[in-house]
Amino acid sequence: MDIRIFNTFEEASRFAADRVCERILAKPNLVLGLATGETPLQLYRELVERFGRGDVDFSKVTTFNLDEYLGLPPDHPQSYRYFMDRNLISHINIPRERTHVLDGMTRDAEKTCREYEAAIAEAGGIDIQILGIGGSGHIAFNEPGSTFDSRTRVVDLSEDTIRANSDGRFFKDPAEVPRQALSMGLGTIMEAKEILLLASGKRKANAIRTSLEGLPTPDVPASILQRHRAAHLFIDGAAAFRLTQTTSDHR
Ligand code: GLP
């Protein structure tokens, strides 16, 4: 894995934005996998800025988001559809019909998940997948214990994840957080041709260490990325501070 440790998270996000823009330049109809949460916000701001400067054209790009809360309508301020619209989609020239987020209000979740997988395949697969990481090492909503071959499905959120998402940054109270979500599986994510995982801050340091050091295990979902041919980790010093010398020599 390519691990790069940056002095500031802003630099890491800028580096990731450069990578995404380079890829769009090389392939204007790029299929981009998107993540939510606090982590990719600076990357999205960078992309919007670059679009504003005329450096990148999203008109032929297609996007697929990793996950969505089950039971939240698209106009709910905490839904991931709303998040994407507010932080990226509404600021760039991507046709809305090419931006895909799982339908949190579906009455037939299995069908929705099956159709999502089919839509990704029909688009030619994901070229670059953006990822954050949860404190437990989860990616998307693949909680510890998710199998490495899991596909898009309904998942139960762990108490940890519910707490992390209700510390005031997103939901204000754990009781408001949906207990389930729809999420791409680890198998789905691993099929992306390239993966960019971003992480910032001390609260991610343990997850970063357990994901990179030791053998891949479903107990730490992100550890599966060790088996990916083109997984890149762009992290700041705080997120890297628990890495042993051997791992951080990769910087
Ligand atoms: C949620 C999301 C993940 C995200 C994680 C970390 O569980 N489903 O995709 O990576 O939170 O979020 P943050 O970036 O806010 O720390």
PDB file of C-alpha atoms and ligand atoms in Angstrom:
ATOM      1  CA  MET A   1       0.000   0.000   0.000  1.00  0.00           C
ATOM      2  CA  ASP A   2       1.081   3.518  -0.727  1.00  0.00           C
ATOM      3  CA  ILE A   3       1.075   5.417   2.581  1.00  0.00           C
ATOM      4  CA  ARG A   4       1.728   9.142   2.522  1.00  0.00           C
ATOM      5  CA  ILE A   5       1.930  11.153   5.677  1.00  0.00           C
ATOM      6  CA  PHE A   6       1.377  14.899   5.325  1.00  0.00           C
ATOM      7  CA  ASN A   7       2.129  17.724   7.740  1.00  0.00           C
ATOM      8  CA  THR A   8      -1.432  18.959   7.560  1.00  0.00           C
ATOM      9  CA  PHE A   9      -4.678  17.363   6.512  1.00  0.00           C
ATOM     10  CA  GLU A  10      -5.232  20.242   4.129  1.00  0.00           C
ATOM     11  CA  GLU A  11      -2.161  19.093   2.191  1.00  0.00           C
ATOM     12  CA  ALA A  12      -3.439  15.512   2.175  1.00  0.00           C
ATOM     13  CA  SER A  13      -6.813  16.670   0.837  1.00  0.00           C
ATOM     14  CA  ARG A  14      -5.148  18.815  -1.817  1.00  0.00           C
ATOM     15  CA  PHE A  15      -3.021  15.880  -2.891  1.00  0.00           C
ATOM     16  CA  ALA A  16      -6.127  13.699  -3.152  1.00  0.00           C
ATOM     17  CA  ALA A  17      -7.897  16.420  -5.186  1.00  0.00           C
ATOM     18  CA  ASP A  18      -4.920  16.544  -7.562  1.00  0.00           C
ATOM     19  CA  ARG A  19      -5.136  12.784  -8.021  1.00  0.00           C
ATOM     20  CA  VAL A  20      -8.879  12.870  -8.746  1.00  0.00           C
ATOM     21  CA  CYS A  21      -8.485  15.746 -11.219  1.00  0.00           C
ATOM     22  CA  GLU A  22      -5.597  14.011 -13.004  1.00  0.00           C
ATOM     23  CA  ARG A  23      -7.744  10.934 -13.407  1.00  0.00           C
ATOM     24  CA  ILE A  24     -10.681  12.952 -14.778  1.00  0.00           C
ATOM     25  CA  LEU A  25      -8.355  14.671 -17.212  1.00  0.00           C
ATOM     26  CA  ALA A  26      -7.121  11.281 -18.425  1.00  0.00           C
ATOM     27  CA  LYS A  27     -10.635   9.808 -18.488  1.00  0.00           C
ATOM     28  CA  PRO A  28     -13.418  12.427 -18.674  1.00  0.00           C
ATOM     29  CA  ASN A  29     -16.128   9.784 -18.088  1.00  0.00           C
ATOM     30  CA  LEU A  30     -14.491   8.621 -14.863  1.00  0.00           C
ATOM     31  CA  VAL A  31     -16.603   6.642 -12.376  1.00  0.00           C
ATOM     32  CA  LEU A  32     -15.967   8.140  -8.975  1.00  0.00           C
ATOM     33  CA  GLY A  33     -16.897   6.483  -5.679  1.00  0.00           C
ATOM     34  CA  LEU A  34     -17.787   9.039  -3.026  1.00  0.00           C
ATOM     35  CA  ALA A  35     -17.722   8.989   0.756  1.00  0.00           C
ATOM     36  CA  THR A  36     -19.439  11.109   3.377  1.00  0.00           C
ATOM     37  CA  GLY A  37     -18.479  12.214   6.890  1.00  0.00           C
ATOM     38  CA  GLU A  38     -16.172  14.999   7.969  1.00  0.00           C
ATOM     39  CA  THR A  39     -13.059  13.518   6.368  1.00  0.00           C
ATOM     40  CA  PRO A  40     -13.707  14.150   2.638  1.00  0.00           C
ATOM     41  CA  LEU A  41     -15.096  17.682   3.147  1.00  0.00           C
ATOM     42  CA  GLN A  42     -11.815  19.449   2.377  1.00  0.00           C
ATOM     43  CA  LEU A  43     -11.295  17.271  -0.666  1.00  0.00           C
ATOM     44  CA  TYR A  44     -14.760  18.242  -1.929  1.00  0.00           C
ATOM     45  CA  ARG A  45     -14.048  21.924  -1.272  1.00  0.00           C
ATOM     46  CA  GLU A  46     -10.843  21.575  -3.287  1.00  0.00           C
ATOM     47  CA  LEU A  47     -12.707  19.928  -6.163  1.00  0.00           C
ATOM     48  CA  VAL A  48     -15.337  22.688  -6.159  1.00  0.00           C
ATOM     49  CA  GLU A  49     -12.584  25.313  -6.195  1.00  0.00           C
ATOM     50  CA  ARG A  50     -10.788  23.633  -9.071  1.00  0.00           C
ATOM     51  CA  PHE A  51     -14.057  23.421 -10.987  1.00  0.00           C
ATOM     52  CA  GLY A  52     -14.582  27.154 -10.331  1.00  0.00           C
ATOM     53  CA  ARG A  53     -11.140  27.893 -11.764  1.00  0.00           C
ATOM     54  CA  GLY A  54     -11.980  25.873 -14.874  1.00  0.00           C
ATOM     55  CA  ASP A  55      -9.357  23.219 -14.065  1.00  0.00           C
ATOM     56  CA  VAL A  56     -11.729  20.252 -14.159  1.00  0.00           C
ATOM     57  CA  ASP A  57     -14.913  19.286 -15.993  1.00  0.00           C
ATOM     58  CA  PHE A  58     -17.363  16.915 -14.322  1.00  0.00           C
ATOM     59  CA  SER A  59     -19.899  16.861 -17.153  1.00  0.00           C
ATOM     60  CA  LYS A  60     -19.166  13.255 -18.115  1.00  0.00           C
ATOM     61  CA  VAL A  61     -18.311  11.896 -14.664  1.00  0.00           C
ATOM     62  CA  THR A  62     -20.548   9.365 -12.884  1.00  0.00           C
ATOM     63  CA  THR A  63     -20.602   9.011  -9.093  1.00  0.00           C
ATOM     64  CA  PHE A  64     -21.673   6.276  -6.684  1.00  0.00           C
ATOM     65  CA  ASN A  65     -21.845   6.913  -2.964  1.00  0.00           C
ATOM     66  CA  LEU A  66     -20.778   4.269  -0.512  1.00  0.00           C
ATOM     67  CA  ASP A  67     -23.775   4.221   1.762  1.00  0.00           C
ATOM     68  CA  GLU A  68     -27.002   5.791   3.037  1.00  0.00           C
ATOM     69  CA  TYR A  69     -29.005   5.696   6.260  1.00  0.00           C
ATOM     70  CA  LEU A  70     -32.066   3.495   6.035  1.00  0.00           C
ATOM     71  CA  GLY A  71     -35.253   5.475   6.677  1.00  0.00           C
ATOM     72  CA  LEU A  72     -33.930   8.961   5.874  1.00  0.00           C
ATOM     73  CA  PRO A  73     -35.467  10.794   2.916  1.00  0.00           C
ATOM     74  CA  PRO A  74     -33.114  12.575   0.476  1.00  0.00           C
ATOM     75  CA  ASP A  75     -34.089  15.999   1.842  1.00  0.00           C
ATOM     76  CA  HIS A  76     -33.249  15.057   5.447  1.00  0.00           C
ATOM     77  CA  PRO A  77     -30.246  17.217   6.458  1.00  0.00           C
ATOM     78  CA  GLN A  78     -28.414  14.140   7.780  1.00  0.00           C
ATOM     79  CA  SER A  79     -29.064  11.944   4.760  1.00  0.00           C
ATOM     80  CA  TYR A  80     -26.000  11.253   2.684  1.00  0.00           C
ATOM     81  CA  ARG A  81     -27.869  12.339  -0.478  1.00  0.00           C
ATOM     82  CA  TYR A  82     -28.374  15.753   1.109  1.00  0.00           C
ATOM     83  CA  PHE A  83     -24.747  15.841   2.270  1.00  0.00           C
ATOM     84  CA  MET A  84     -23.449  15.143  -1.240  1.00  0.00           C
ATOM     85  CA  ASP A  85     -25.729  17.696  -2.865  1.00  0.00           C
ATOM     86  CA  ARG A  86     -24.737  20.367  -0.382  1.00  0.00           C
ATOM     87  CA  ASN A  87     -21.015  19.719  -0.326  1.00  0.00           C
ATOM     88  CA  LEU A  88     -20.234  18.789  -3.912  1.00  0.00           C
ATOM     89  CA  ILE A  89     -22.919  17.940  -6.447  1.00  0.00           C
ATOM     90  CA  SER A  90     -24.767  21.278  -6.476  1.00  0.00           C
ATOM     91  CA  HIS A  91     -21.485  23.171  -6.982  1.00  0.00           C
ATOM     92  CA  ILE A  92     -20.135  21.326 -10.021  1.00  0.00           C
ATOM     93  CA  ASN A  93     -21.387  20.606 -13.540  1.00  0.00           C
ATOM     94  CA  ILE A  94     -22.204  16.921 -13.117  1.00  0.00           C
ATOM     95  CA  PRO A  95     -25.632  15.908 -14.474  1.00  0.00           C
ATOM     96  CA  ARG A  96     -27.659  14.943 -11.409  1.00  0.00           C
ATOM     97  CA  GLU A  97     -28.916  11.726 -12.998  1.00  0.00           C
ATOM     98  CA  ARG A  98     -25.360  10.445 -13.028  1.00  0.00           C
ATOM     99  CA  THR A  99     -24.930  10.902  -9.267  1.00  0.00           C
ATOM    100  CA  HIS A 100     -26.013   7.763  -7.435  1.00  0.00           C
ATOM    101  CA  VAL A 101     -26.836   7.420  -3.765  1.00  0.00           C
ATOM    102  CA  LEU A 102     -28.622   4.381  -2.366  1.00  0.00           C
ATOM    103  CA  ASP A 103     -32.313   5.095  -1.689  1.00  0.00           C
ATOM    104  CA  GLY A 104     -32.746   5.226   2.093  1.00  0.00           C
ATOM    105  CA  MET A 105     -36.545   5.214   1.700  1.00  0.00           C
ATOM    106  CA  THR A 106     -36.702   2.016  -0.328  1.00  0.00           C
ATOM    107  CA  ARG A 107     -39.463  -0.476   0.419  1.00  0.00           C
ATOM    108  CA  ASP A 108     -37.442  -3.277  -1.098  1.00  0.00           C
ATOM    109  CA  ALA A 109     -33.902  -2.921   0.208  1.00  0.00           C
ATOM    110  CA  GLU A 110     -32.637  -6.130  -1.373  1.00  0.00           C
ATOM    111  CA  LYS A 111     -33.769  -5.021  -4.808  1.00  0.00           C
ATOM    112  CA  THR A 112     -32.292  -1.547  -4.299  1.00  0.00           C
ATOM    113  CA  CYS A 113     -28.939  -3.090  -3.358  1.00  0.00           C
ATOM    114  CA  ARG A 114     -29.001  -5.514  -6.272  1.00  0.00           C
ATOM    115  CA  GLU A 115     -29.818  -2.703  -8.698  1.00  0.00           C
ATOM    116  CA  TYR A 116     -27.025  -0.557  -7.244  1.00  0.00           C
ATOM    117  CA  GLU A 117     -24.459  -3.274  -7.861  1.00  0.00           C
ATOM    118  CA  ALA A 118     -25.829  -3.701 -11.394  1.00  0.00           C
ATOM    119  CA  ALA A 119     -25.615   0.051 -12.040  1.00  0.00           C
ATOM    120  CA  ILE A 120     -21.975   0.119 -10.906  1.00  0.00           C
ATOM    121  CA  ALA A 121     -21.183  -2.797 -13.213  1.00  0.00           C
ATOM    122  CA  GLU A 122     -23.039  -1.173 -16.097  1.00  0.00           C
ATOM    123  CA  ALA A 123     -21.024   2.023 -15.616  1.00  0.00           C
ATOM    124  CA  GLY A 124     -17.875  -0.081 -16.061  1.00  0.00           C
ATOM    125  CA  GLY A 125     -16.969  -0.330 -12.366  1.00  0.00           C
ATOM    126  CA  ILE A 126     -15.610   2.335 -10.040  1.00  0.00           C
ATOM    127  CA  ASP A 127     -12.357   3.919 -11.208  1.00  0.00           C
ATOM    128  CA  ILE A 128     -11.455   5.730  -7.987  1.00  0.00           C
ATOM    129  CA  GLN A 129     -13.116   5.173  -4.636  1.00  0.00           C
ATOM    130  CA  ILE A 130     -12.740   7.825  -1.924  1.00  0.00           C
ATOM    131  CA  LEU A 131     -12.828   6.388   1.604  1.00  0.00           C
ATOM    132  CA  GLY A 132     -12.787   7.634   5.163  1.00  0.00           C
ATOM    133  CA  ILE A 133     -12.359   5.312   8.103  1.00  0.00           C
ATOM    134  CA  GLY A 134     -14.279   4.882  11.339  1.00  0.00           C
ATOM    135  CA  GLY A 135     -12.595   4.643  14.728  1.00  0.00           C
ATOM    136  CA  SER A 136     -13.178   0.884  14.692  1.00  0.00           C
ATOM    137  CA  GLY A 137     -11.532   0.534  11.292  1.00  0.00           C
ATOM    138  CA  HIS A 138     -14.855   0.390   9.455  1.00  0.00           C
ATOM    139  CA  ILE A 139     -15.130   1.596   5.869  1.00  0.00           C
ATOM    140  CA  ALA A 140     -18.462   2.776   4.471  1.00  0.00           C
ATOM    141  CA  PHE A 141     -20.824   1.109   6.980  1.00  0.00           C
ATOM    142  CA  ASN A 142     -18.969  -2.206   6.970  1.00  0.00           C
ATOM    143  CA  GLU A 143     -18.659  -2.728  10.687  1.00  0.00           C
ATOM    144  CA  PRO A 144     -16.143  -5.132  12.251  1.00  0.00           C
ATOM    145  CA  GLY A 145     -17.166  -8.687  11.368  1.00  0.00           C
ATOM    146  CA  SER A 146     -18.235  -7.784   7.806  1.00  0.00           C
ATOM    147  CA  THR A 147     -17.019 -10.487   5.475  1.00  0.00           C
ATOM    148  CA  PHE A 148     -14.404  -9.672   2.883  1.00  0.00           C
ATOM    149  CA  ASP A 149     -16.712 -10.794   0.083  1.00  0.00           C
ATOM    150  CA  SER A 150     -19.729  -8.753   1.299  1.00  0.00           C
ATOM    151  CA  ARG A 151     -21.763  -6.870  -1.295  1.00  0.00           C
ATOM    152  CA  THR A 152     -24.175  -3.924  -1.101  1.00  0.00           C
ATOM    153  CA  ARG A 153     -26.694  -4.778   1.616  1.00  0.00           C
ATOM    154  CA  VAL A 154     -28.606  -3.695   4.711  1.00  0.00           C
ATOM    155  CA  VAL A 155     -26.327  -3.364   7.733  1.00  0.00           C
ATOM    156  CA  ASP A 156     -26.864  -2.759  11.448  1.00  0.00           C
ATOM    157  CA  LEU A 157     -24.866   0.133  12.827  1.00  0.00           C
ATOM    158  CA  SER A 158     -22.723  -0.511  15.886  1.00  0.00           C
ATOM    159  CA  GLU A 159     -23.152   1.520  19.077  1.00  0.00           C
ATOM    160  CA  ASP A 160     -19.695   2.992  18.398  1.00  0.00           C
ATOM    161  CA  THR A 161     -20.687   4.262  14.974  1.00  0.00           C
ATOM    162  CA  ILE A 162     -23.984   5.636  16.288  1.00  0.00           C
ATOM    163  CA  ARG A 163     -22.096   7.491  19.017  1.00  0.00           C
ATOM    164  CA  ALA A 164     -19.421   8.805  16.633  1.00  0.00           C
ATOM    165  CA  ASN A 165     -22.092  10.207  14.325  1.00  0.00           C
ATOM    166  CA  SER A 166     -24.083  11.870  17.109  1.00  0.00           C
ATOM    167  CA  ASP A 167     -21.343  13.903  18.785  1.00  0.00           C
ATOM    168  CA  GLY A 168     -22.844  17.122  17.446  1.00  0.00           C
ATOM    169  CA  ARG A 169     -20.970  17.150  14.109  1.00  0.00           C
ATOM    170  CA  PHE A 170     -23.886  15.423  12.437  1.00  0.00           C
ATOM    171  CA  PHE A 171     -26.733  14.151  14.624  1.00  0.00           C
ATOM    172  CA  LYS A 172     -27.114  15.787  18.034  1.00  0.00           C
ATOM    173  CA  ASP A 173     -28.471  12.781  19.899  1.00  0.00           C
ATOM    174  CA  PRO A 174     -27.814   9.035  19.475  1.00  0.00           C
ATOM    175  CA  ALA A 175     -31.587   8.458  19.550  1.00  0.00           C
ATOM    176  CA  GLU A 176     -31.898  10.367  16.242  1.00  0.00           C
ATOM    177  CA  VAL A 177     -29.435   8.132  14.382  1.00  0.00           C
ATOM    178  CA  PRO A 178     -31.016   5.407  12.242  1.00  0.00           C
ATOM    179  CA  ARG A 179     -30.055   1.928  13.448  1.00  0.00           C
ATOM    180  CA  GLN A 180     -29.567   0.567   9.954  1.00  0.00           C
ATOM    181  CA  ALA A 181     -28.048   1.647   6.683  1.00  0.00           C
ATOM    182  CA  LEU A 182     -27.522   0.468   3.135  1.00  0.00           C
ATOM    183  CA  SER A 183     -23.847   0.048   2.371  1.00  0.00           C
ATOM    184  CA  MET A 184     -21.560  -1.142  -0.383  1.00  0.00           C
ATOM    185  CA  GLY A 185     -19.805  -4.270   0.843  1.00  0.00           C
ATOM    186  CA  LEU A 186     -16.098  -4.844   1.255  1.00  0.00           C
ATOM    187  CA  GLY A 187     -16.181  -6.992  -1.894  1.00  0.00           C
ATOM    188  CA  THR A 188     -17.808  -4.115  -3.784  1.00  0.00           C
ATOM    189  CA  ILE A 189     -15.245  -1.598  -2.548  1.00  0.00           C
ATOM    190  CA  MET A 190     -12.321  -3.887  -3.363  1.00  0.00           C
ATOM    191  CA  GLU A 191     -13.404  -4.005  -7.014  1.00  0.00           C
ATOM    192  CA  ALA A 192     -12.654  -0.285  -7.404  1.00  0.00           C
ATOM    193  CA  LYS A 193      -9.606   0.104  -9.620  1.00  0.00           C
ATOM    194  CA  GLU A 194      -7.997   2.601  -7.287  1.00  0.00           C
ATOM    195  CA  ILE A 195      -8.741   3.547  -3.684  1.00  0.00           C
ATOM    196  CA  LEU A 196      -7.888   6.774  -1.852  1.00  0.00           C
ATOM    197  CA  LEU A 197      -8.360   6.554   1.893  1.00  0.00           C
ATOM    198  CA  LEU A 198      -8.104   9.791   3.843  1.00  0.00           C
ATOM    199  CA  ALA A 199      -7.744  10.045   7.604  1.00  0.00           C
ATOM    200  CA  SER A 200      -7.032  12.884   9.958  1.00  0.00           C
ATOM    201  CA  GLY A 201      -6.503  13.315  13.657  1.00  0.00           C
ATOM    202  CA  LYS A 202      -5.612  11.309  16.724  1.00  0.00           C
ATOM    203  CA  ARG A 203      -9.003   9.638  16.935  1.00  0.00           C
ATOM    204  CA  LYS A 204      -8.175   7.713  13.764  1.00  0.00           C
ATOM    205  CA  ALA A 205      -4.636   6.702  14.807  1.00  0.00           C
ATOM    206  CA  ASN A 206      -5.592   3.362  16.264  1.00  0.00           C
ATOM    207  CA  ALA A 207      -7.739   2.401  13.282  1.00  0.00           C
ATOM    208  CA  ILE A 208      -4.905   3.341  10.934  1.00  0.00           C
ATOM    209  CA  ARG A 209      -2.409   1.238  12.851  1.00  0.00           C
ATOM    210  CA  THR A 210      -4.608  -1.853  13.130  1.00  0.00           C
ATOM    211  CA  SER A 211      -5.569  -1.576   9.448  1.00  0.00           C
ATOM    212  CA  LEU A 212      -1.970  -1.485   8.274  1.00  0.00           C
ATOM    213  CA  GLU A 213      -0.116  -3.620  10.760  1.00  0.00           C
ATOM    214  CA  GLY A 214      -0.985  -7.263  11.177  1.00  0.00           C
ATOM    215  CA  LEU A 215      -2.799  -9.577   8.824  1.00  0.00           C
ATOM    216  CA  PRO A 216      -6.061  -8.567   7.138  1.00  0.00           C
ATOM    217  CA  THR A 217      -8.962  -9.530   9.364  1.00  0.00           C
ATOM    218  CA  PRO A 218     -12.731  -8.881   9.279  1.00  0.00           C
ATOM    219  CA  ASP A 219     -12.303  -7.521  12.837  1.00  0.00           C
ATOM    220  CA  VAL A 220     -10.714  -4.468  11.211  1.00  0.00           C
ATOM    221  CA  PRO A 221     -12.574  -4.019   7.910  1.00  0.00           C
ATOM    222  CA  ALA A 222     -10.094  -1.520   6.415  1.00  0.00           C
ATOM    223  CA  SER A 223      -7.288  -4.070   6.781  1.00  0.00           C
ATOM    224  CA  ILE A 224      -8.628  -5.730   3.606  1.00  0.00           C
ATOM    225  CA  LEU A 225      -7.131  -2.790   1.696  1.00  0.00           C
ATOM    226  CA  GLN A 226      -3.702  -4.384   2.207  1.00  0.00           C
ATOM    227  CA  ARG A 227      -4.798  -6.802  -0.521  1.00  0.00           C
ATOM    228  CA  HIS A 228      -5.748  -4.087  -3.005  1.00  0.00           C
ATOM    229  CA  ARG A 229      -3.391  -3.442  -5.892  1.00  0.00           C
ATOM    230  CA  ALA A 230      -3.816   0.334  -5.902  1.00  0.00           C
ATOM    231  CA  ALA A 231      -4.819   1.509  -2.433  1.00  0.00           C
ATOM    232  CA  HIS A 232      -3.387   4.839  -1.306  1.00  0.00           C
ATOM    233  CA  LEU A 233      -3.558   6.274   2.189  1.00  0.00           C
ATOM    234  CA  PHE A 234      -3.238  10.029   2.517  1.00  0.00           C
ATOM    235  CA  ILE A 235      -3.143  10.874   6.201  1.00  0.00           C
ATOM    236  CA  ASP A 236      -1.884  13.562   8.538  1.00  0.00           C
ATOM    237  CA  GLY A 237       0.751  13.134  11.241  1.00  0.00           C
ATOM    238  CA  ALA A 238      -1.804  12.787  14.022  1.00  0.00           C
ATOM    239  CA  ALA A 239      -3.551   9.869  12.298  1.00  0.00           C
ATOM    240  CA  ALA A 240      -0.133   8.300  11.662  1.00  0.00           C
ATOM    241  CA  PHE A 241       1.302   8.706  15.124  1.00  0.00           C
ATOM    242  CA  ARG A 242       0.699   5.135  16.273  1.00  0.00           C
ATOM    243  CA  LEU A 243       2.355   3.548  13.246  1.00  0.00           C
ATOM    244  CA  THR A 244       5.589   1.726  13.939  1.00  0.00           C
ATOM    245  CA  GLN A 245       8.725   2.890  12.183  1.00  0.00           C
ATOM    246  CA  THR A 246       8.526   0.028   9.678  1.00  0.00           C
ATOM    247  CA  THR A 247       5.113   1.077   8.405  1.00  0.00           C
ATOM    248  CA  SER A 248       5.847   4.781   8.367  1.00  0.00           C
ATOM    249  CA  ASP A 249       9.021   4.196   6.361  1.00  0.00           C
ATOM    250  CA  HIS A 250       6.630   3.818   3.404  1.00  0.00           C
ATOM    251  CA  ARG A 251       5.928   7.536   3.483  1.00  0.00           C
TER     252      ARG A 251
HETATM  253  C1  GLP B   1     -19.366   6.924   8.898  1.00  0.00           C
HETATM  254  C2  GLP B   1     -19.382   6.737   7.374  1.00  0.00           C
HETATM  255  C3  GLP B   1     -18.011   6.367   6.854  1.00  0.00           C
HETATM  256  C4  GLP B   1     -16.984   7.362   7.373  1.00  0.00           C
HETATM  257  C5  GLP B   1     -16.926   7.288   8.886  1.00  0.00           C
HETATM  258  C6  GLP B   1     -15.924   8.284   9.473  1.00  0.00           C
HETATM  259  O1  GLP B   1     -19.505   5.727   9.566  1.00  0.00           O
HETATM  260  N1  GLP B   1     -20.336   5.771   6.939  1.00  0.00           N
HETATM  261  O2  GLP B   1     -18.038   6.378   5.432  1.00  0.00           O
HETATM  262  O3  GLP B   1     -15.717   7.069   6.840  1.00  0.00           O
HETATM  263  O4  GLP B   1     -18.210   7.622   9.384  1.00  0.00           O
HETATM  264  O5  GLP B   1     -16.477   9.552   9.498  1.00  0.00           O
HETATM  265  P1  GLP B   1     -15.698  10.906   9.693  1.00  0.00           P
HETATM  266  O6  GLP B   1     -15.023  11.191   8.418  1.00  0.00           O
HETATM  267  O7  GLP B   1     -16.774  11.915   9.993  1.00  0.00           O
HETATM  268  O8  GLP B   1     -14.758  10.722  10.819  1.00  0.00           O
END
